[in-house]
Short mmCIF file of C-alpha atoms in Angstrom, two decimals:
data_model
loop_
_atom_site.label_atom_id
_atom_site.label_comp_id
_atom_site.label_asym_id
_atom_site.label_seq_id
_atom_site.Cartn_x
_atom_site.Cartn_y
_atom_site.Cartn_z
CA MET A 1 0.87 -8.85 -23.14
CA ALA A 2 -2.81 -9.52 -22.61
CA GLY A 3 -5.18 -7.06 -20.97
CA VAL A 4 -4.97 -8.84 -17.62
CA ASP A 5 -1.18 -8.49 -17.65
CA TRP A 6 -1.52 -4.73 -18.05
CA LEU A 7 -3.85 -4.71 -15.05
CA TRP A 8 -1.20 -6.49 -12.98
CA ILE A 9 1.37 -3.76 -13.64
CA LEU A 10 -1.11 -0.94 -12.90
CA HIS A 11 -0.19 -0.97 -9.21
CA PRO A 12 3.59 -0.60 -9.68
CA PHE A 13 3.00 1.95 -12.45
CA LEU A 14 0.92 4.16 -10.16
CA ALA A 15 3.41 3.71 -7.34
CA VAL A 16 6.29 4.87 -9.55
CA VAL A 17 4.58 7.82 -11.26
CA LEU A 18 2.34 8.99 -8.41
CA VAL A 19 3.20 7.73 -4.94
CA TYR A 20 6.99 7.93 -4.88
CA PRO A 21 7.20 11.43 -6.39
CA LEU A 22 4.71 12.55 -3.74
CA VAL A 23 6.82 10.88 -1.05
CA GLY A 24 9.84 12.88 -2.18
CA VAL A 25 7.97 16.18 -2.19
CA VAL A 26 6.30 15.55 1.18
CA VAL A 27 9.59 14.55 2.82
CA ARG A 28 11.29 17.65 1.44
CA LEU A 29 8.50 19.88 2.72
CA ALA A 30 8.65 18.11 6.10
CA VAL A 31 12.35 18.97 6.41
CA GLN A 32 11.66 22.56 5.42
CA THR A 33 8.75 22.80 7.86
CA ARG A 34 10.92 21.65 10.74
CA ALA A 35 13.75 23.97 9.72
CA ARG A 36 11.37 26.91 9.65
CA ARG A 37 9.87 25.97 13.02
CA LEU A 38 13.36 25.85 14.52
CA GLN A 39 14.17 29.14 12.75
CA LYS A 40 17.17 27.59 11.05
CA GLN A 41 16.18 28.85 7.61
CA ASN A 42 14.18 31.75 6.25
CA LEU A 43 11.48 29.82 4.42
CA PRO A 44 8.01 30.79 3.19
CA VAL A 45 5.19 30.48 5.70
CA THR A 46 3.37 28.20 3.27
CA VAL A 47 5.76 25.24 3.61
CA GLY A 48 3.88 23.81 6.60
CA ARG A 49 0.52 24.09 4.90
CA ASP A 50 1.90 22.61 1.68
CA HIS A 51 3.39 19.70 3.63
CA SER A 52 0.07 19.03 5.33
CA ASP A 53 -2.00 19.32 2.15
CA LEU A 54 0.27 17.14 0.03
CA GLY A 55 0.53 14.67 2.91
CA ARG A 56 -3.23 14.20 2.71
CA TRP A 57 -2.98 13.46 -1.00
CA LEU A 58 -0.13 11.05 -0.37
CA ALA A 59 -2.12 9.14 2.25
CA ALA A 60 -5.15 8.89 -0.02
CA ALA A 61 -2.98 7.85 -2.98
CA VAL A 62 -1.33 5.08 -0.97
CA VAL A 63 -4.68 3.67 0.12
CA MET A 64 -6.12 3.79 -3.41
CA VAL A 65 -3.05 2.21 -5.01
CA VAL A 66 -3.18 -0.62 -2.46
CA LEU A 67 -6.90 -1.13 -3.10
CA ILE A 68 -6.26 -1.27 -6.84
CA ALA A 69 -3.58 -3.91 -6.31
CA LEU A 70 -5.81 -6.05 -4.10
CA SER A 71 -8.78 -5.71 -6.45
CA VAL A 72 -6.75 -6.74 -9.49
CA VAL A 73 -5.21 -9.74 -7.74
CA ILE A 74 -8.51 -10.99 -6.34
CA GLY A 75 -10.44 -10.37 -9.55
CA THR A 76 -7.97 -11.83 -12.03
CA LYS A 77 -6.07 -14.56 -10.18
CA VAL A 78 -8.30 -17.24 -11.71
CA PRO A 79 -10.90 -17.24 -14.51
CA VAL A 80 -14.32 -15.94 -13.50
CA ALA A 81 -15.87 -19.41 -13.77
CA GLU A 82 -13.34 -20.75 -11.25
CA PHE A 83 -13.69 -17.91 -8.73
CA GLN A 84 -13.87 -19.42 -5.25
CA GLY A 85 -17.20 -18.70 -3.57
CA GLY A 86 -18.95 -17.68 -6.76
CA LEU A 87 -21.15 -14.63 -7.20
CA GLY A 88 -22.06 -14.37 -3.52
CA ARG A 89 -18.48 -13.96 -2.37
CA ALA A 90 -17.72 -11.61 -5.26
CA ILE A 91 -20.58 -9.32 -4.17
CA GLN A 92 -19.38 -9.40 -0.56
CA LEU A 93 -15.85 -8.41 -1.58
CA LEU A 94 -17.19 -5.68 -3.84
CA LEU A 95 -19.19 -4.27 -0.93
CA VAL A 96 -16.05 -4.30 1.23
CA LEU A 97 -14.15 -2.46 -1.49
CA VAL A 98 -16.86 0.16 -1.94
CA GLY A 99 -17.24 0.56 1.82
CA THR A 100 -13.50 1.07 2.22
CA ILE A 101 -13.45 3.78 -0.45
CA VAL A 102 -16.50 5.49 1.08
CA SER A 103 -14.81 5.37 4.49
CA LEU A 104 -11.68 6.96 3.03
CA LEU A 105 -13.74 9.75 1.49
CA ALA A 106 -15.54 10.28 4.80
CA LEU A 107 -12.19 10.42 6.60
CA TRP A 108 -11.03 13.04 4.12
CA ARG A 109 -14.00 15.29 4.84
CA CYS A 110 -15.03 14.79 8.46
CA LYS A 111 -13.83 17.09 11.26
CA ARG A 112 -14.80 15.40 14.53
CA PRO A 113 -11.93 13.46 16.18
CA GLY A 114 -14.05 10.43 17.02
CA LEU A 115 -15.31 10.09 13.47
CA ARG A 116 -11.82 10.53 12.04
CA LEU A 117 -10.55 7.75 14.29
CA ALA A 118 -13.46 5.49 13.35
CA PHE A 119 -13.09 6.05 9.61
CA SER A 120 -9.32 5.54 9.80
CA LEU A 121 -9.82 2.17 11.47
CA ILE A 122 -12.64 1.18 9.11
CA THR A 123 -10.51 2.02 6.08
CA TRP A 124 -7.56 0.05 7.40
CA ALA A 125 -9.83 -2.85 8.34
CA GLY A 126 -11.15 -2.87 4.77
CA VAL A 127 -7.61 -3.07 3.41
CA LEU A 128 -6.78 -5.89 5.84
CA GLY A 129 -9.98 -7.73 4.99
CA LEU A 130 -9.31 -7.66 1.27
CA GLY A 131 -5.67 -8.53 1.83
CA ALA A 132 -6.63 -11.60 3.87
CA GLN A 133 -8.26 -13.25 0.85
CA PRO A 134 -6.63 -16.47 -0.42
CA GLU A 135 -5.96 -14.92 -3.83
CA VAL A 136 -3.54 -12.42 -2.27
CA TRP A 137 -0.02 -13.82 -2.12
CA ARG A 138 1.89 -13.26 1.11
CA LEU A 139 5.31 -14.66 1.89
CA SER A 140 4.23 -15.49 5.44
CA ASP A 141 1.58 -14.57 7.97
CA ASN A 142 3.77 -15.49 10.93
CA PRO A 143 5.69 -12.49 12.33
CA LEU A 144 8.13 -14.88 13.99
CA THR A 145 9.51 -15.95 10.60
CA PRO A 146 12.00 -13.95 8.48
CA ALA A 147 9.70 -14.24 5.45
CA PHE A 148 7.06 -12.12 7.18
CA TRP A 149 9.47 -9.20 7.46
CA GLN A 150 10.40 -9.57 3.79
CA SER A 151 6.78 -9.53 2.64
CA HIS A 152 5.77 -6.79 0.22
CA TYR A 153 2.17 -7.21 1.33
CA TRP A 154 2.71 -6.76 5.05
CA ALA A 155 5.01 -3.79 4.61
CA GLY A 156 2.36 -2.26 2.36
CA VAL A 157 -0.33 -2.83 4.96
CA GLY A 158 1.92 -1.28 7.59
CA VAL A 159 2.67 1.85 5.59
CA THR A 160 -1.03 2.17 4.76
CA GLY A 161 -1.86 2.16 8.46
CA LEU A 162 0.77 4.83 9.13
CA MET A 163 -0.59 7.00 6.33
CA LEU A 164 -4.12 6.65 7.69
CA PHE A 165 -2.88 7.65 11.14
CA SER A 166 -1.35 10.83 9.74
CA LEU A 167 -4.50 11.59 7.78
CA GLY A 168 -6.84 10.90 10.67
CA ALA A 169 -4.79 12.79 13.27
CA ARG A 170 -3.97 15.76 11.03
CA ALA A 171 -5.74 18.35 13.19
CA GLU A 172 -4.16 17.06 16.41
CA ILE A 173 -0.70 16.95 14.81
CA LEU A 174 -0.96 20.64 13.95
CA ARG A 175 -1.67 21.76 17.51
CA ASP A 176 -0.24 19.12 19.88
CA ILE A 177 3.53 18.74 20.26
CA ARG A 178 3.21 15.14 21.49
CA MET A 179 1.15 14.15 18.48
CA ARG A 180 3.63 15.97 16.26
CA ARG A 181 6.49 13.93 17.68
CA MET A 182 4.49 10.75 17.21
CA HIS A 183 3.77 11.85 13.64
CA VAL A 184 7.49 12.37 12.97
CA THR A 185 8.35 8.95 14.41
CA ALA A 186 5.60 7.23 12.44
CA ASN A 187 6.67 8.84 9.21
CA VAL A 188 10.34 8.05 9.65
CA LEU A 189 9.19 4.44 9.89
CA ALA A 190 6.93 4.99 6.87
CA ALA A 191 9.88 6.33 4.86
CA LEU A 192 11.87 3.19 5.67
CA LEU A 193 8.91 1.04 4.66
CA PHE A 194 8.60 2.92 1.37
CA LEU A 195 12.25 2.10 0.68
CA THR A 196 11.71 -1.58 1.41
CA GLN A 197 8.57 -1.54 -0.74
CA GLY A 198 10.63 -0.36 -3.68
CA LEU A 199 12.95 -3.34 -3.20
CA THR A 200 10.39 -6.05 -2.44
CA GLY A 201 8.02 -4.80 -5.13
CA THR A 202 10.75 -5.09 -7.75
CA ARG A 203 11.59 -8.56 -6.46
CA ASP A 204 7.98 -9.70 -6.67
CA LEU A 205 7.55 -8.32 -10.19
CA LEU A 206 10.35 -10.61 -11.33
CA GLU A 207 8.41 -13.58 -9.95
CA ILE A 208 5.08 -12.82 -11.66
CA PRO A 209 4.79 -14.53 -15.07
CA LEU A 210 2.64 -13.30 -17.93
CA GLY A 211 -0.79 -14.86 -18.22
CA TRP A 212 0.13 -17.27 -21.02
CA GLN A 213 3.20 -18.44 -19.08
CA LYS A 214 1.49 -19.23 -15.77
CA SER A 215 0.43 -22.81 -16.46
CA THR A 216 4.02 -23.74 -17.23
CA ILE A 217 5.74 -21.64 -14.57
CA TYR A 218 3.44 -22.75 -11.76
CA ALA A 219 4.07 -26.39 -12.66
CA CYS A 220 7.64 -25.91 -11.45
CA ASP A 221 8.88 -26.98 -8.03
CA PHE A 222 10.04 -23.71 -6.49
CA HIS A 223 11.70 -25.40 -3.54
CA ALA A 224 13.72 -27.84 -5.64
CA LYS A 225 14.14 -25.19 -8.36
CA THR A 226 13.18 -27.61 -11.10
CA CYS A 227 10.56 -27.56 -13.84
CA PRO A 228 8.96 -30.42 -15.76
CA SER A 229 10.26 -30.99 -19.24
CA LEU A 230 8.10 -29.62 -22.04
CA ASP A 231 9.25 -32.45 -24.30
CA PRO A 232 7.84 -35.81 -23.15
CA ASN A 233 10.64 -37.59 -25.02
CA ALA A 234 13.39 -35.55 -23.44
CA GLN A 235 15.93 -37.36 -21.29
CA PRO A 236 16.08 -36.36 -17.60
#
């Protein structure tokens, strides 16, 4: 494997060793927090705080892992000399990436509700903006087609938005029962999306060839499921 191939598996590697273990811990703490609130179990008073704190780390980890994936795809899809838009577009995309990370850091630290809402939306907009680039492969952009709902990209964007909602509304979730219920609903959906991400991510990994294989693999007709013969003298 070449260096660029290792970069392409960085996203699934981080998801497996960082994001999904955090998901398991946060879900477990969420169940314990609810059980303690309903006085069904005698649990330590720290479970709620631990759930909230680790939830923040989970949200930040999800955003960063997605940004890493988008950056690698955009930056390595084609050789530098063939990069569409040249240096000007590369600088613009780099500024979007840096701005998204800065917005995430600001969201992590700021206290005012209006600023938290603004930075949540800015961070998500940055993810969407990078994801809209032509280098990023998406099964479909039409929500009326089945392929859209099978897309690893769109499910990832959706779960990122849900994580940013939980991060941005953390203070309100702690003190408002309506926001808490919305938080529970959003994160049940997020848990389902994480499950589908595990499936669609594995599927997509099987479809990504190594760098030295791409010229041959991409010459195939994926609809007809045929590939050109490597031997010009071979009989059809």
